[in-house]
CSV table of C-alpha atoms in Angstrom, one decimal:
chain,number,residue,atom,x,y,z
A,1,MET,CA,14.5,87.4,158.5
A,2,GLN,CA,11.4,88.6,156.8
A,3,ALA,CA,11.8,92.2,155.5
A,4,ASN,CA,8.5,93.3,157.0
A,5,GLY,CA,9.7,92.0,160.4
A,6,LEU,CA,12.7,94.3,160.5
A,7,ASP,CA,12.4,97.4,162.6
A,8,GLU,CA,13.3,100.9,161.3
A,9,ARG,CA,16.8,100.8,162.7
A,10,THR,CA,17.7,97.5,161.0
A,11,ASN,CA,16.2,98.7,157.8
A,12,LEU,CA,18.3,101.7,157.9
A,13,LEU,CA,21.5,99.7,158.6
A,14,VAL,CA,20.7,97.2,155.9
A,15,GLU,CA,20.2,100.1,153.4
A,16,GLU,CA,23.5,101.8,154.5
A,17,TYR,CA,25.4,98.5,154.1
A,18,SER,CA,24.0,97.8,150.6
A,19,THR,CA,24.8,101.4,149.5
A,20,SER,CA,28.3,101.8,150.9
A,21,GLY,CA,29.4,98.1,151.3
A,22,ARG,CA,30.4,98.7,154.9
A,23,LEU,CA,28.8,99.2,158.2
A,24,ASP,CA,31.2,101.2,160.3
A,25,ASN,CA,31.1,101.7,164.1
A,26,ILE,CA,30.1,105.4,163.7
A,27,THR,CA,26.9,104.3,161.9
A,28,GLN,CA,26.2,101.6,164.4
A,29,VAL,CA,26.5,103.9,167.4
A,30,MET,CA,24.5,106.7,165.7
A,31,SER,CA,21.8,104.1,164.8
A,32,ILE,CA,20.6,104.4,168.4
A,33,HIS,CA,19.0,107.6,167.0
A,34,THR,CA,17.6,106.4,163.7
A,35,GLN,CA,15.9,109.6,162.7
A,36,TYR,CA,19.1,111.5,163.1
A,37,LEU,CA,21.2,108.8,161.4
A,38,GLU,CA,19.0,109.0,158.4
A,39,SER,CA,19.6,112.7,157.9
A,40,PHE,CA,23.3,112.3,158.7
A,41,LEU,CA,23.8,109.6,156.1
A,42,ARG,CA,21.9,111.6,153.5
A,43,SER,CA,24.1,114.7,153.9
A,44,GLN,CA,27.4,112.7,154.1
A,45,PHE,CA,26.5,110.7,151.1
A,46,TYR,CA,25.7,113.8,149.1
A,47,MET,CA,28.9,115.6,150.0
A,48,LEU,CA,31.1,112.5,149.3
A,49,ARG,CA,29.4,110.7,146.4
A,50,MET,CA,26.8,112.8,144.5
A,51,ASP,CA,27.4,115.4,141.8
A,52,GLY,CA,29.3,118.4,143.2
A,53,PRO,CA,32.0,120.9,142.4
A,54,LEU,CA,35.0,118.7,143.6
A,55,PRO,CA,36.3,115.5,142.0
A,56,LEU,CA,35.7,112.4,144.2
A,57,PRO,CA,39.4,111.8,145.3
A,58,TYR,CA,39.7,115.4,146.3
A,59,ARG,CA,36.7,115.0,148.7
A,60,HIS,CA,38.3,112.0,150.5
A,61,TYR,CA,41.7,113.7,150.7
A,62,ILE,CA,40.1,116.8,152.2
A,63,ALA,CA,38.4,114.5,154.8
A,64,ILE,CA,41.9,113.1,155.6
A,65,MET,CA,43.3,116.6,156.0
A,66,ALA,CA,40.5,117.5,158.3
A,67,ALA,CA,40.7,114.4,160.5
A,68,ALA,CA,44.4,114.8,160.8
A,69,ARG,CA,44.0,118.1,162.6
A,70,HIS,CA,42.7,116.0,165.5
A,71,GLN,CA,44.9,113.0,164.9
A,72,CYS,CA,41.9,110.9,164.2
A,73,SER,CA,43.4,107.8,162.7
A,74,TYR,CA,40.1,106.1,162.5
A,75,LEU,CA,38.7,108.6,160.0
A,76,ILE,CA,42.1,108.9,158.2
A,77,ASN,CA,42.3,105.2,157.6
A,78,MET,CA,38.7,105.1,156.4
A,79,HIS,CA,39.2,107.8,153.8
A,80,VAL,CA,42.7,106.6,152.7
A,81,ASP,CA,40.8,103.5,151.5
A,82,GLU,CA,38.0,105.5,149.9
A,83,PHE,CA,40.6,107.9,148.3
A,84,LEU,CA,42.3,104.9,146.6
A,85,LYS,CA,39.0,103.3,145.6
A,86,THR,CA,37.8,106.5,143.9
A,87,GLY,CA,41.0,106.7,141.7
A,88,GLY,CA,43.1,108.9,144.0
A,89,ILE,CA,46.9,109.0,143.2
A,90,ALA,CA,48.6,106.8,145.8
A,91,GLU,CA,51.7,109.1,145.9
A,92,TRP,CA,49.6,111.8,147.6
A,93,LEU,CA,49.3,109.5,150.6
A,94,ASN,CA,53.0,110.0,151.3
A,95,GLY,CA,52.1,113.5,152.7
A,96,LEU,CA,51.3,117.1,151.9
A,97,GLU,CA,54.5,117.7,149.9
A,98,TYR,CA,53.2,115.2,147.3
A,99,ILE,CA,49.9,116.9,146.7
A,100,PRO,CA,49.0,119.6,144.1
A,101,GLN,CA,49.6,123.2,145.3
A,102,ARG,CA,45.9,123.9,145.0
A,103,LEU,CA,45.1,121.3,147.7
A,104,LYS,CA,48.0,122.5,149.8
A,105,ASN,CA,46.6,126.0,149.8
A,106,LEU,CA,43.7,124.6,151.9
A,107,ASN,CA,46.1,124.1,154.9
A,108,GLU,CA,45.6,127.5,156.4
A,109,ILE,CA,41.8,127.4,156.3
A,110,ASN,CA,41.7,123.8,157.5
A,111,LYS,CA,43.9,124.8,160.5
A,112,LEU,CA,41.8,127.9,161.4
A,113,LEU,CA,38.5,126.2,161.0
A,114,ALA,CA,39.5,123.3,163.2
A,115,HIS,CA,41.0,125.3,166.0
A,116,ARG,CA,40.2,129.0,165.9
A,117,PRO,CA,37.5,129.7,163.3
A,118,TRP,CA,37.0,133.3,164.6
A,119,LEU,CA,40.3,134.2,162.9
A,120,ILE,CA,39.0,133.5,159.4
A,121,THR,CA,38.7,136.7,157.3
A,122,LYS,CA,37.7,137.6,153.8
A,123,GLU,CA,41.4,137.9,153.0
A,124,HIS,CA,41.8,134.1,153.6
A,125,ILE,CA,39.0,133.6,151.1
A,126,GLN,CA,40.5,136.0,148.5
A,127,LYS,CA,43.8,134.3,148.8
A,128,LEU,CA,42.2,131.0,147.8
A,129,VAL,CA,40.0,132.3,145.0
A,130,LYS,CA,42.6,134.6,143.4
A,131,THR,CA,45.7,132.4,143.2
A,132,GLY,CA,46.1,132.2,139.4
A,133,GLU,CA,46.2,128.7,138.0
A,134,ASN,CA,45.8,127.2,141.5
A,135,ASN,CA,42.7,129.2,142.4
A,136,TRP,CA,39.5,127.7,143.8
A,137,SER,CA,36.1,128.6,142.4
A,138,LEU,CA,33.6,129.7,145.1
A,139,PRO,CA,31.4,126.5,144.6
A,140,GLU,CA,34.6,124.4,145.0
A,141,LEU,CA,35.6,126.3,148.1
A,142,VAL,CA,32.2,126.0,149.7
A,143,HIS,CA,32.2,122.2,149.0
A,144,ALA,CA,35.7,122.0,150.6
A,145,VAL,CA,34.6,124.1,153.7
A,146,VAL,CA,31.6,121.9,154.2
A,147,LEU,CA,33.8,118.8,154.1
A,148,LEU,CA,36.4,120.3,156.5
A,149,ALA,CA,33.8,121.3,159.0
A,150,HIS,CA,32.0,118.0,158.7
A,151,TYR,CA,35.1,116.0,159.4
A,152,HIS,CA,36.4,118.2,162.2
A,153,ALA,CA,33.1,117.8,163.9
A,154,LEU,CA,32.9,114.0,163.2
A,155,ALA,CA,36.3,113.6,164.8
A,156,SER,CA,34.7,115.1,167.9
A,157,PHE,CA,31.9,112.5,167.8
A,158,VAL,CA,34.4,109.6,167.2
A,159,PHE,CA,36.5,110.5,170.2
A,160,GLY,CA,33.6,111.5,172.3
A,161,SER,CA,31.9,108.1,171.7
A,162,GLY,CA,35.2,106.2,172.1
A,163,ILE,CA,35.1,104.7,168.6
A,164,ASN,CA,38.7,105.6,167.7
A,165,PRO,CA,41.9,103.5,167.5
A,166,GLU,CA,44.1,104.5,170.4
A,167,ARG,CA,47.8,105.1,170.4
A,168,ASP,CA,49.9,102.2,171.6
A,169,PRO,CA,53.6,102.5,172.1
A,170,ASP,CA,53.9,98.7,171.7
A,171,THR,CA,53.0,98.6,168.1
A,172,SER,CA,55.3,99.7,165.3
A,173,ASN,CA,53.3,102.6,163.9
A,174,GLY,CA,51.9,103.7,167.2
A,175,VAL,CA,48.3,102.9,166.4
A,176,ARG,CA,46.3,99.8,167.1
A,177,LEU,CA,42.7,99.3,166.0
A,178,ILE,CA,40.8,98.9,169.2
A,179,ALA,CA,38.1,101.0,170.8
A,180,VAL,CA,39.6,103.8,172.9
A,181,ASN,CA,39.8,103.4,176.6
A,182,ASN,CA,37.8,100.2,176.6
A,183,PHE,CA,34.6,101.7,175.3
A,184,CYS,CA,32.6,98.9,173.7
A,185,VAL,CA,30.8,99.7,170.5
A,186,CYS,CA,28.3,97.0,171.3
A,187,ASP,CA,27.5,98.6,174.7
A,188,LEU,CA,26.9,101.9,173.0
A,189,ALA,CA,24.9,100.5,170.1
A,190,ASN,CA,22.7,98.3,172.3
A,191,ASP,CA,22.3,101.2,174.8
A,192,ASN,CA,23.4,99.1,177.8
A,193,ASN,CA,23.2,101.3,180.9
A,194,ILE,CA,26.5,102.8,182.0
A,195,GLU,CA,28.1,100.3,184.2
A,196,ASN,CA,27.7,101.0,187.9
A,197,ALA,CA,31.3,100.0,188.3
A,198,SER,CA,32.2,103.5,187.2
A,199,LEU,CA,30.0,104.8,190.0
A,200,THR,CA,31.3,102.6,192.8
A,201,SER,CA,34.9,103.0,191.8
A,202,SER,CA,34.8,106.6,192.7
A,203,ASN,CA,33.8,108.2,195.9
A,204,PHE,CA,30.3,108.6,194.6
A,205,GLY,CA,27.7,106.0,195.4
A,206,ILE,CA,24.5,105.3,193.4
A,207,ALA,CA,22.6,107.5,195.8
A,208,ASP,CA,24.9,110.4,195.0
A,209,SER,CA,24.3,110.1,191.3
A,210,LEU,CA,20.6,109.7,191.8
A,211,SER,CA,20.4,112.9,193.9
A,212,GLU,CA,22.5,114.6,191.2
A,213,LEU,CA,19.8,113.7,188.7
A,214,GLU,CA,17.0,115.0,190.9
A,215,ALA,CA,18.9,118.2,191.6
A,216,LEU,CA,19.3,118.8,187.8
A,217,MET,CA,15.6,118.2,187.3
A,218,GLU,CA,14.8,120.6,190.1
A,219,ARG,CA,17.0,123.3,188.6
A,220,MET,CA,15.3,122.9,185.2
A,221,LYS,CA,11.9,123.3,186.9
A,222,ARG,CA,13.0,126.4,188.8
A,223,LEU,CA,14.5,128.0,185.7
A,224,GLN,CA,11.3,127.4,183.9
A,225,GLU,CA,9.3,129.1,186.7
A,226,ASP,CA,11.7,132.0,186.9
A,227,LYS,CA,11.4,132.6,183.2
A,228,GLU,CA,7.7,132.8,183.4
A,229,ASP,CA,8.0,135.3,186.3
A,230,GLU,CA,10.4,137.8,184.8
A,231,GLU,CA,12.6,138.5,181.8
A,232,ALA,CA,16.3,139.6,182.3
A,233,SER,CA,17.2,142.9,180.6
A,234,GLN,CA,19.4,143.0,177.5
A,235,GLU,CA,22.3,144.4,179.5
A,236,GLU,CA,22.0,141.6,182.0
A,237,MET,CA,21.9,139.0,179.2
A,238,ALA,CA,25.0,140.4,177.6
A,239,THR,CA,26.8,140.4,181.0
A,240,ARG,CA,25.9,136.8,181.6
A,241,PHE,CA,27.3,135.8,178.2
A,242,GLU,CA,30.6,137.6,178.8
A,243,LYS,CA,30.8,135.9,182.2
A,244,GLU,CA,30.1,132.5,180.8
A,245,LYS,CA,32.6,133.1,178.0
A,246,LYS,CA,35.3,134.1,180.5
A,247,GLU,CA,34.5,131.2,182.8
A,248,SER,CA,34.9,128.7,179.9
A,249,LEU,CA,38.6,129.7,180.1
A,250,LEU,CA,38.9,128.2,183.5
A,251,VAL,CA,37.5,124.9,182.2
A,252,ILE,CA,40.8,123.0,181.7
A,253,SER,CA,40.8,119.7,179.9
A,254,GLY,CA,44.3,118.7,181.1
A,255,ALA,CA,47.8,119.8,180.1
A,256,PHE,CA,48.9,118.0,177.0
A,257,ASP,CA,51.6,120.3,175.7
A,258,ASP,CA,53.9,117.8,174.2
A,259,GLU,CA,51.6,115.4,172.5
A,260,ILE,CA,53.3,113.0,170.2
A,261,VAL,CA,51.8,112.9,166.7
A,262,SER,CA,52.4,109.6,164.9
A,263,THR,CA,54.0,109.9,161.4
A,264,ASP,CA,50.9,108.3,160.0
A,265,VAL,CA,49.0,111.4,160.9
A,266,SER,CA,51.7,114.1,160.9
A,267,ARG,CA,52.3,113.7,157.1
A,268,TYR,CA,48.9,115.3,156.5
A,269,ILE,CA,49.4,118.2,158.9
A,270,GLU,CA,51.2,121.5,158.6
A,271,ASP,CA,51.9,123.4,161.9
A,272,PRO,CA,50.9,120.6,164.3
A,273,GLY,CA,51.4,122.8,167.3
A,274,PHE,CA,48.5,125.1,166.3
A,275,GLY,CA,45.5,124.3,168.4
A,276,TYR,CA,42.4,125.8,170.0
A,277,LYS,CA,43.0,128.9,172.0
A,278,ASP,CA,40.4,130.3,174.3
A,279,PHE,CA,38.3,132.9,172.5
A,280,ALA,CA,38.0,134.9,175.7
A,281,ARG,CA,41.6,134.7,177.0
A,282,ARG,CA,42.5,137.7,179.0
A,283,GLY,CA,45.3,140.0,178.1
A,284,GLU,CA,45.0,139.5,174.4
A,285,ASP,CA,43.4,141.8,171.9
A,286,HIS,CA,39.7,141.6,172.6
A,287,LEU,CA,38.1,139.8,169.7
A,288,PRO,CA,34.6,141.0,169.0
A,289,THR,CA,31.8,138.7,169.9
A,290,PHE,CA,30.0,137.1,166.9
A,291,ARG,CA,26.4,138.3,167.4
A,292,ALA,CA,24.4,135.4,166.0
A,293,GLN,CA,21.6,137.7,164.9
A,294,ASP,CA,24.0,139.5,162.5
A,295,TYR,CA,24.8,136.4,160.6
A,296,THR,CA,22.5,133.4,161.2
A,297,TRP,CA,22.5,130.0,159.6
A,298,GLU,CA,18.8,130.3,158.8
A,299,ASN,CA,18.9,133.8,157.1
A,300,HIS,CA,22.4,134.0,155.7
A,301,GLY,CA,24.5,130.8,155.8
A,302,PHE,CA,21.8,128.5,154.4
A,303,SER,CA,21.1,130.5,151.3
A,304,LEU,CA,24.7,131.1,150.5
A,305,VAL,CA,25.6,127.4,150.7
A,306,ASN,CA,22.6,126.4,148.6
A,307,ARG,CA,23.4,129.0,146.0
A,308,LEU,CA,27.0,127.9,145.6
A,309,TYR,CA,26.6,124.1,146.2
A,310,SER,CA,23.0,123.2,145.4
A,311,ASP,CA,20.9,121.2,147.9
A,312,ILE,CA,23.6,120.7,150.5
A,313,GLY,CA,22.0,123.7,152.4
A,314,HIS,CA,18.7,121.8,152.7
A,315,LEU,CA,20.4,118.6,153.8
A,316,LEU,CA,22.5,120.4,156.5
A,317,ASP,CA,19.5,122.4,157.6
A,318,GLU,CA,17.5,119.2,158.1
A,319,LYS,CA,20.4,117.7,160.1
A,320,PHE,CA,20.8,120.7,162.3
A,321,ARG,CA,17.0,120.9,163.0
A,322,MET,CA,16.8,117.2,163.6
A,323,VAL,CA,19.5,117.1,166.3
A,324,TYR,CA,18.3,120.3,167.9
A,325,ASN,CA,14.7,119.1,168.2
A,326,LEU,CA,15.4,115.4,168.8
A,327,THR,CA,13.9,114.2,172.1
A,328,TYR,CA,12.3,111.2,173.7
A,329,ASN,CA,11.0,113.3,176.6
A,330,THR,CA,13.1,111.2,179.0
A,331,MET,CA,15.9,111.9,181.4
A,332,ALA,CA,17.6,108.7,182.7
A,333,THR,CA,14.7,107.0,184.6
A,334,HIS,CA,12.2,109.8,184.2
A,335,GLU,CA,9.6,110.1,181.5
A,336,ASP,CA,7.5,113.0,180.2
A,337,VAL,CA,10.3,115.5,180.7
A,338,ASP,CA,10.7,118.5,178.4
A,339,THR,CA,14.4,118.6,177.7
A,340,THR,CA,14.4,121.6,175.4
A,341,MET,CA,16.2,123.8,177.9
A,342,LEU,CA,19.0,121.3,178.4
A,343,ARG,CA,19.5,120.7,174.7
A,344,ARG,CA,19.6,124.4,174.1
A,345,ALA,CA,22.2,124.9,176.9
A,346,LEU,CA,24.5,122.2,175.4
A,347,PHE,CA,24.3,123.7,171.9
A,348,ASN,CA,24.7,127.3,173.0
A,349,TYR,CA,27.6,126.5,175.3
A,350,VAL,CA,29.6,125.1,172.3
A,351,HIS,CA,28.8,128.3,170.4
A,352,CYS,CA,29.8,130.4,173.5
A,353,MET,CA,33.3,128.8,173.5
A,354,TYR,CA,33.5,129.9,169.8
A,355,GLY,CA,32.5,133.5,170.8
A,356,ILE,CA,29.0,133.2,169.2
A,357,ARG,CA,26.3,134.9,171.3
A,358,TYR,CA,22.5,134.7,171.0
A,359,ASP,CA,20.8,137.9,172.1
A,360,ASP,CA,17.6,136.2,173.2
A,361,TYR,CA,19.3,133.5,175.3
A,362,ASP,CA,20.0,133.8,179.0
A,363,TYR,CA,23.5,132.3,179.5
A,364,GLY,CA,22.7,132.0,183.2
A,365,GLU,CA,20.9,128.8,182.2
A,366,VAL,CA,24.2,127.3,181.0
A,367,ASN,CA,25.7,127.7,184.5
A,368,GLN,CA,22.7,126.3,186.2
A,369,LEU,CA,22.3,123.3,184.0
A,370,LEU,CA,25.8,122.2,183.0
A,371,GLU,CA,27.9,120.9,185.9
A,372,ARG,CA,31.6,121.3,185.9
A,373,SER,CA,32.5,117.7,184.9
A,374,LEU,CA,30.1,118.1,181.9
A,375,LYS,CA,31.7,121.4,180.9
A,376,VAL,CA,35.1,119.8,181.0
A,377,TYR,CA,33.8,117.0,178.8
A,378,ILE,CA,32.1,119.4,176.3
A,379,LYS,CA,35.2,121.6,176.0
A,380,THR,CA,37.4,118.6,175.5
A,381,VAL,CA,35.2,116.9,172.9
A,382,THR,CA,34.6,120.1,171.0
A,383,CYS,CA,38.1,121.8,171.2
A,384,TYR,CA,40.6,119.0,171.9
A,385,PRO,CA,38.7,115.7,171.0
A,386,GLU,CA,41.9,113.7,170.9
A,387,ARG,CA,42.3,114.2,174.7
A,388,THR,CA,38.9,112.7,175.5
A,389,THR,CA,39.0,109.8,178.0
A,390,LYS,CA,36.5,107.3,179.2
A,391,ARG,CA,36.8,108.7,182.7
A,392,MET,CA,35.5,112.1,181.4
A,393,TYR,CA,32.6,110.3,179.6
A,394,ASP,CA,31.7,108.4,182.8
A,395,SER,CA,32.1,111.4,185.2
A,396,TYR,CA,29.1,113.4,184.1
A,397,TRP,CA,25.4,112.5,184.3
A,398,ARG,CA,26.1,109.1,185.9
A,399,GLN,CA,22.6,107.8,185.9
A,400,PHE,CA,22.0,108.6,182.2
A,401,LYS,CA,21.9,105.9,179.5
A,402,HIS,CA,24.5,105.5,176.8
A,403,SER,CA,21.9,106.6,174.2
A,404,GLU,CA,21.5,109.9,176.1
A,405,LYS,CA,25.2,110.5,176.1
A,406,VAL,CA,25.4,109.7,172.4
A,407,HIS,CA,22.7,112.2,171.9
A,408,VAL,CA,24.9,114.8,173.8
A,409,ASN,CA,27.7,113.9,171.4
A,410,LEU,CA,25.5,114.5,168.4
A,411,LEU,CA,24.5,117.9,169.7
A,412,LEU,CA,28.1,118.8,170.3
A,413,MET,CA,29.1,117.7,166.9
A,414,GLU,CA,26.4,119.6,165.1
A,415,ALA,CA,26.9,122.7,167.2
A,416,ARG,CA,30.6,122.6,166.4
A,417,MET,CA,30.0,122.1,162.7
A,418,GLN,CA,27.5,125.0,162.6
A,419,ALA,CA,29.9,127.3,164.4
A,420,GLU,CA,32.7,126.6,161.9
A,421,LEU,CA,30.4,127.1,159.0
A,422,LEU,CA,29.1,130.4,160.3
A,423,TYR,CA,32.6,131.9,160.5
A,424,ALA,CA,33.7,130.5,157.1
A,425,LEU,CA,30.4,131.5,155.3
A,426,ARG,CA,30.5,135.0,156.9
A,427,ALA,CA,34.0,135.5,155.5
A,428,ILE,CA,32.8,134.3,152.0
A,429,THR,CA,29.8,136.7,152.2
A,430,ARG,CA,32.2,139.6,153.1
A,431,HIS,CA,34.4,138.6,150.2
A,432,LEU,CA,31.4,138.8,147.9
A,433,THR,CA,30.1,142.2,149.1
């Protein structure tokens, strides 16, 4: 093929293959959205391979530790290879008891960031930076936190898009390398429409799912008109947030209390039973809501990251903006649609589950725009990605294309990463002040 005949997407994939020597399924699925993929690869390449506070093998081991919190064998296997290639000590791969105390000390923050980031305090930061010979410098710690948040969120994308090996009791180590729940990477990457089989196999016919789409568009139009008519008061907005936060409790993604963690994964985890706990659960000490205005990515997080780990702030900021603003102005079969409202609802709903509230956002929109099956999907992919099933993926927005659902997964991934970073960076800021 002539180089000038290649389209932008192929160019990008060729470039990635020549840089890293591999073209993994994550890259192929993300390549549906080339603009986003470019900024994703730039930031990932920077945190893994460019000059930075941490030695290369440490970076890959931290990626393994992060992916293990969600039992993401796909990412673990990928970084085990990279860890060895960059000169990592093979013995460390036997498990956490074989690694230096310094790395072991990251267990607590890894666990909290992955499942309950609102519990991170400046005391956790102090413990890491003031532990004598095993202490972390602040630049090293910021590099580690960025890697942990990146790989927790990437595990959400991997499971949400079905590009993960699934557990199989018939194999010796409980893992076989096939796409989960029969997702086909080629379907996703080629943006084949979601098979109508998934529509007819349920009680919903095509007509139902089409009217579902029309109803969603109608609600968007109505919300837009209401907005122009009158603004809700600050008190009303606060009440709507609390209501949405409490309701997110009732969104259950299935009971999986006794999940079996394969030894391949468990060797990299401490306290495997520790998981996401609803931020708003009643009857517990009331945790304060994180008011986004008090500590924003743009005004606080970005400059702190950039100061301690140069340039990563710019790369992350570009990636957050890219995914938030990415649009093709289409919704399933409709063109010239302004999807801003929908994208914002997805992003803010993830932050709501983490207790983060935007004063200027009306959380009534979340309730209007995100149907229950979509909320179940969002909560599962964000908080318990290892439980995601193909049925969940198929059950929401049944007339939408794969590319649109991959776009949803990108939004969820970046919203999750930003939420984790906000809590960790706020704790670092408090440690510094």
